Coordinates of C-alpha atoms in Angstrom, one line a residue:
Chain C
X848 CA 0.0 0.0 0.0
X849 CA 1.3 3.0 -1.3
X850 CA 1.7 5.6 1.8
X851 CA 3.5 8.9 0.1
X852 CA 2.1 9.5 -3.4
X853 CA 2.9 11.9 -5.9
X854 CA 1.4 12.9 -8.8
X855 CA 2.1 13.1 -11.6
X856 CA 4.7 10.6 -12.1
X857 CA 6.0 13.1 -15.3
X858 CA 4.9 16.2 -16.0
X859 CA 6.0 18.5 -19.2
X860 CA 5.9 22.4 -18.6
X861 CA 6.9 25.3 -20.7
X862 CA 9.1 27.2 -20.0
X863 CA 8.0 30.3 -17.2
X864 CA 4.6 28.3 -17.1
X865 CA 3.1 28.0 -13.7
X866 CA 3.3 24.1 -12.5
X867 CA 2.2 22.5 -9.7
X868 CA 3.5 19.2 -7.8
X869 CA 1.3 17.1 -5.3
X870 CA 2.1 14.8 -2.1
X871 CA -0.5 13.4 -0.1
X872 CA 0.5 10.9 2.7
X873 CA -1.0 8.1 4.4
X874 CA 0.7 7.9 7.4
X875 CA -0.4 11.3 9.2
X876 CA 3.0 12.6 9.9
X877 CA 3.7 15.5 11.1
X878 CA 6.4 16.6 9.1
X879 CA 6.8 16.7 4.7
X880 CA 9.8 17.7 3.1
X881 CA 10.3 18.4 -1.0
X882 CA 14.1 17.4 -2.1
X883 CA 15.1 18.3 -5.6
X884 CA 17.5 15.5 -7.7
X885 CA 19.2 16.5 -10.7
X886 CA 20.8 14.3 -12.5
X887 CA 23.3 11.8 -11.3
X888 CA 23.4 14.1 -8.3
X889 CA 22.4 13.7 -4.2
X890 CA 18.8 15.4 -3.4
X891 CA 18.7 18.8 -2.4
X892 CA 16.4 19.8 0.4
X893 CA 13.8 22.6 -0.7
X894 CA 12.3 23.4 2.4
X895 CA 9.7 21.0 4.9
X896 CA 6.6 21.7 6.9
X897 CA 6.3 21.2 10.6
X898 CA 3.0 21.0 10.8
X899 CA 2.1 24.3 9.3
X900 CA 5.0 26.0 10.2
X901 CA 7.3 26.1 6.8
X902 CA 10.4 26.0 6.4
X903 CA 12.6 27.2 4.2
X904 CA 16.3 26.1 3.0
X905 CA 18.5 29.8 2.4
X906 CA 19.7 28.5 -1.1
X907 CA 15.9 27.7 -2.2
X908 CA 14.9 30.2 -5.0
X909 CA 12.2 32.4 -4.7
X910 CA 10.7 30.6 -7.7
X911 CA 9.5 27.4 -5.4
X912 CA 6.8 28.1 -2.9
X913 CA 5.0 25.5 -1.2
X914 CA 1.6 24.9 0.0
X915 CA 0.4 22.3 2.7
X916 CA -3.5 22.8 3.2
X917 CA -3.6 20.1 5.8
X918 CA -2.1 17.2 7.0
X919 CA -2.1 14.9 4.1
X920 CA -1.6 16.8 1.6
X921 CA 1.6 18.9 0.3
X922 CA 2.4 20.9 -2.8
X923 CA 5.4 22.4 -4.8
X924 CA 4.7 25.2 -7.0
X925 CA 7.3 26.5 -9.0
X926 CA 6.1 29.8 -10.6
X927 CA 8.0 30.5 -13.5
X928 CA 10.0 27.6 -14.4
X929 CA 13.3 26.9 -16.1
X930 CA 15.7 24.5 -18.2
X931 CA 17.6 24.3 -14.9
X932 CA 14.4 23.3 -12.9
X933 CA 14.2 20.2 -14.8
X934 CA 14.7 17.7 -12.0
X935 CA 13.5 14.6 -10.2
X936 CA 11.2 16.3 -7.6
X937 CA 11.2 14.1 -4.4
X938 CA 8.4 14.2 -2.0
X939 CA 8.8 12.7 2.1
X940 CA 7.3 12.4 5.3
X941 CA 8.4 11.8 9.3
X942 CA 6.6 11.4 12.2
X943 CA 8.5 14.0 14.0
X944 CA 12.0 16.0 12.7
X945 CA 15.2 13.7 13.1
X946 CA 12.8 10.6 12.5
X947 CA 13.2 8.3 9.6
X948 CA 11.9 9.7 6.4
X949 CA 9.8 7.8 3.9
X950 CA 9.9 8.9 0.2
X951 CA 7.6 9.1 -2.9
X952 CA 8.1 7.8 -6.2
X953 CA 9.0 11.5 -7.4
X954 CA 7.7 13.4 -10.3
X955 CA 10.5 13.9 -13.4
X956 CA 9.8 17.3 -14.4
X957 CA 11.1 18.0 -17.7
X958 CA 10.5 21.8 -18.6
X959 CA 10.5 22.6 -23.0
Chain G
X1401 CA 28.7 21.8 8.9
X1402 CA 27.7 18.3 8.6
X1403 CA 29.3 16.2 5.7
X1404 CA 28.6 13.3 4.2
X1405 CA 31.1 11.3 1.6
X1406 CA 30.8 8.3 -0.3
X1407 CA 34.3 7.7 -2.0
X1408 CA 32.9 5.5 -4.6
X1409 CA 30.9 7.1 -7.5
X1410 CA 30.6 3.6 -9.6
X1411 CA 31.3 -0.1 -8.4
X1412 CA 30.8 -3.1 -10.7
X1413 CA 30.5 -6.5 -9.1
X1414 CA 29.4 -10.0 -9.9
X1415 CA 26.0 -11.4 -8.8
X1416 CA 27.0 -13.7 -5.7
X1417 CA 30.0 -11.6 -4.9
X1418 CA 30.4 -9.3 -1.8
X1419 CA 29.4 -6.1 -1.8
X1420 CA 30.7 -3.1 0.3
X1421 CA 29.9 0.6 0.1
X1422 CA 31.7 3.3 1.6
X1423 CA 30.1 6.2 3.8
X1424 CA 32.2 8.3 5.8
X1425 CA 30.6 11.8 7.3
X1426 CA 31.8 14.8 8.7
X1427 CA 29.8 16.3 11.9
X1428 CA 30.7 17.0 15.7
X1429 CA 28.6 14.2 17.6
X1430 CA 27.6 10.9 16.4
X1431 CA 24.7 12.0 13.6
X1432 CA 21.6 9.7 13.0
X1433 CA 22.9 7.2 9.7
X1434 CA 21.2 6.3 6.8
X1435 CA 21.4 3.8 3.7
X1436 CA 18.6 4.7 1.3
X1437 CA 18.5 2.7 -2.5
X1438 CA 17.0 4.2 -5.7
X1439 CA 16.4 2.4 -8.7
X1440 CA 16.6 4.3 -11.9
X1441 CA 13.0 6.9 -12.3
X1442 CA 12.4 6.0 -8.5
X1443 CA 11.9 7.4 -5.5
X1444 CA 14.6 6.3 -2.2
X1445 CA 13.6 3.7 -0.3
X1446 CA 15.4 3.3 3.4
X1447 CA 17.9 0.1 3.7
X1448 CA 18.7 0.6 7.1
X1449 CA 19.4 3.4 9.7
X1450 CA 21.3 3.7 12.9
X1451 CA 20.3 6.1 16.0
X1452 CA 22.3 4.3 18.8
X1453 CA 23.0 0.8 20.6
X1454 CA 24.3 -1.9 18.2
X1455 CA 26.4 -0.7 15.7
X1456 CA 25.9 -3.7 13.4
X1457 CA 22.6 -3.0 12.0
X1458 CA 20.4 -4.9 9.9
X1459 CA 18.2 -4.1 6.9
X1460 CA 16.2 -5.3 4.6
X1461 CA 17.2 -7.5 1.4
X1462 CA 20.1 -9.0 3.2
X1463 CA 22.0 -5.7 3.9
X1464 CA 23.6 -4.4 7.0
X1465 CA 25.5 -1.6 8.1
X1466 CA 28.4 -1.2 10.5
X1467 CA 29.2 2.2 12.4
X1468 CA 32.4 2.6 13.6
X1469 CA 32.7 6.0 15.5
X1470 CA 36.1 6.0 15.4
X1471 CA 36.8 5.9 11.4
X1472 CA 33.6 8.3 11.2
X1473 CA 32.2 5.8 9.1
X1474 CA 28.9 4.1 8.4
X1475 CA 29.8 1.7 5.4
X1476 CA 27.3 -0.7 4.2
X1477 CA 27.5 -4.7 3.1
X1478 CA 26.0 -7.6 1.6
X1479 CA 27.7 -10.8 1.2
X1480 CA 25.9 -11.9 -1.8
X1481 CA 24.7 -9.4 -4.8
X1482 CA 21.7 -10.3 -6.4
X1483 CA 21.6 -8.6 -10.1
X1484 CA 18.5 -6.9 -8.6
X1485 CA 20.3 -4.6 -6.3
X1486 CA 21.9 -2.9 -9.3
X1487 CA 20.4 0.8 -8.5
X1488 CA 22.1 3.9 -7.2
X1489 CA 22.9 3.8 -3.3
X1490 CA 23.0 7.0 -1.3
X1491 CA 24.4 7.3 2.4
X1492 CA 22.8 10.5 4.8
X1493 CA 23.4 12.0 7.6
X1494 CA 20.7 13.4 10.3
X1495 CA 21.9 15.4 13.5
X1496 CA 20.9 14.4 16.6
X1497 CA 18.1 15.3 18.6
X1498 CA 18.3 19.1 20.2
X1499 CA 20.1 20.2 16.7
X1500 CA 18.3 22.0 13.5
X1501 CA 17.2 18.6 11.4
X1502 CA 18.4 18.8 8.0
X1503 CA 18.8 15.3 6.2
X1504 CA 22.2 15.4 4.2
X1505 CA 22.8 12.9 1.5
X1506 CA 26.0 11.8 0.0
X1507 CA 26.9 11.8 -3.7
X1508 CA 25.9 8.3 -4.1
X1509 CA 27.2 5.3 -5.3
X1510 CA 26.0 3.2 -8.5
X1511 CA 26.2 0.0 -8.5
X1512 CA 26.3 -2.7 -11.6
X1513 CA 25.9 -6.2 -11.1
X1514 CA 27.2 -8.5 -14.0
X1515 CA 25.8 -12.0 -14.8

């Protein structure tokens, strides 16, 4: 049983067109965090939600804003999008900060 | 800052062979340890983690883990490679308890399994 889903599995944008990402989870933990995976390369942590409370990495661009209406459900948004946002976007969740993480599939982004 | 390096970027080895990956980090106190796996168009799935007690730790499909605090290192084993665990292996670091949480991944490893 699948417990932190993300859809799509692709998705094609243009380039500066609006996108949106989605994470729902399963397991009602408190925490969900958005990593970004180029390729060949380690993820890069975006920012995560404590509860409501967001958090935000220094080095994130402005471009990627997130949303997390409640407790199961998470979104990226990347607002105007570019060549160098194409990118495996990871989606996790933990029951608490410093707990074990549990990842989505991801969603390949590829931006034309 | 925390650190987290994996020496190997690419290791080739034969199904039923050994396999050891290497994971050394960089960080004040002794972090929480991760192995995660990711297959190619995947998401990470978690091998095995270490928060304290037995440093031998097991996983799941046959792997374990050993930290040694003294070589910083967290390096992770299998004694016999099935050509399914071909897939990219990453090593990551999480600081303990009473510290700003950030989950810090190495470079990753690749690994190929040949017939």
């Amino acid at each position: 049983d699948a417990m932190v889903i993300q859809n799509p599995r692709y998705q094609v944008t243009q380039f500066g067109k609006p996108v949106t990402l989605s994470c729902s989870q399963t397991l009602n933990h408190n925490v969900m965090y958005w990593y970004q995976q180029k390729s060949s390369q380690a993820p890069k942590l975006l920012f995560h939600y404590y509860d409501k409370d967001f958090n935000n990495e220094a080095d994130t661009p402005d471009n990627f804003q997130s949303r997390r209406p409640n407790t199961s459900f998470c979104f990226l948004d990347i607002r105007s999008p570019g060549l160098g946002d194409a990118a495996m976007y990871l989606c996790a969740t933990s029951r608490d900060l410093q707990e074990t993480q549990y990842f989505g599939p991801g969603t390949r982004l590829l931006v034309l | 800052a925390q650190s987290v390096t994996q020496p190997d970027i690419h290791i080739t080895v034969s199904e039923g062979a050994s396999l050891e990956l290497r994971c050394n980090y960089s960080y004040g106190a002794t972090p929480y340890l991760f192995w995660y796996v990711q297959s190619p168009g995947q998401g990470l799935q978690l091998l095995l983690k270490y928060f304290s007690g037995d440093t031998l730790v097991q996983g799941i499909k046959g792997f374990e883990a050993e930290f040694k605090r003294s070589q910083s290192s967290f390096n992770l084993r299998k004694p016999s490679v099935h050509w399914s665990d071909a897939a990219e292996y990453f090593c990551a670091v999480d600081p303990p308890r009473g510290t700003a949480s950030k989950l810090t991944f190495g470079t990753g490893t690749r690994l190929q399994v040949t017939l």
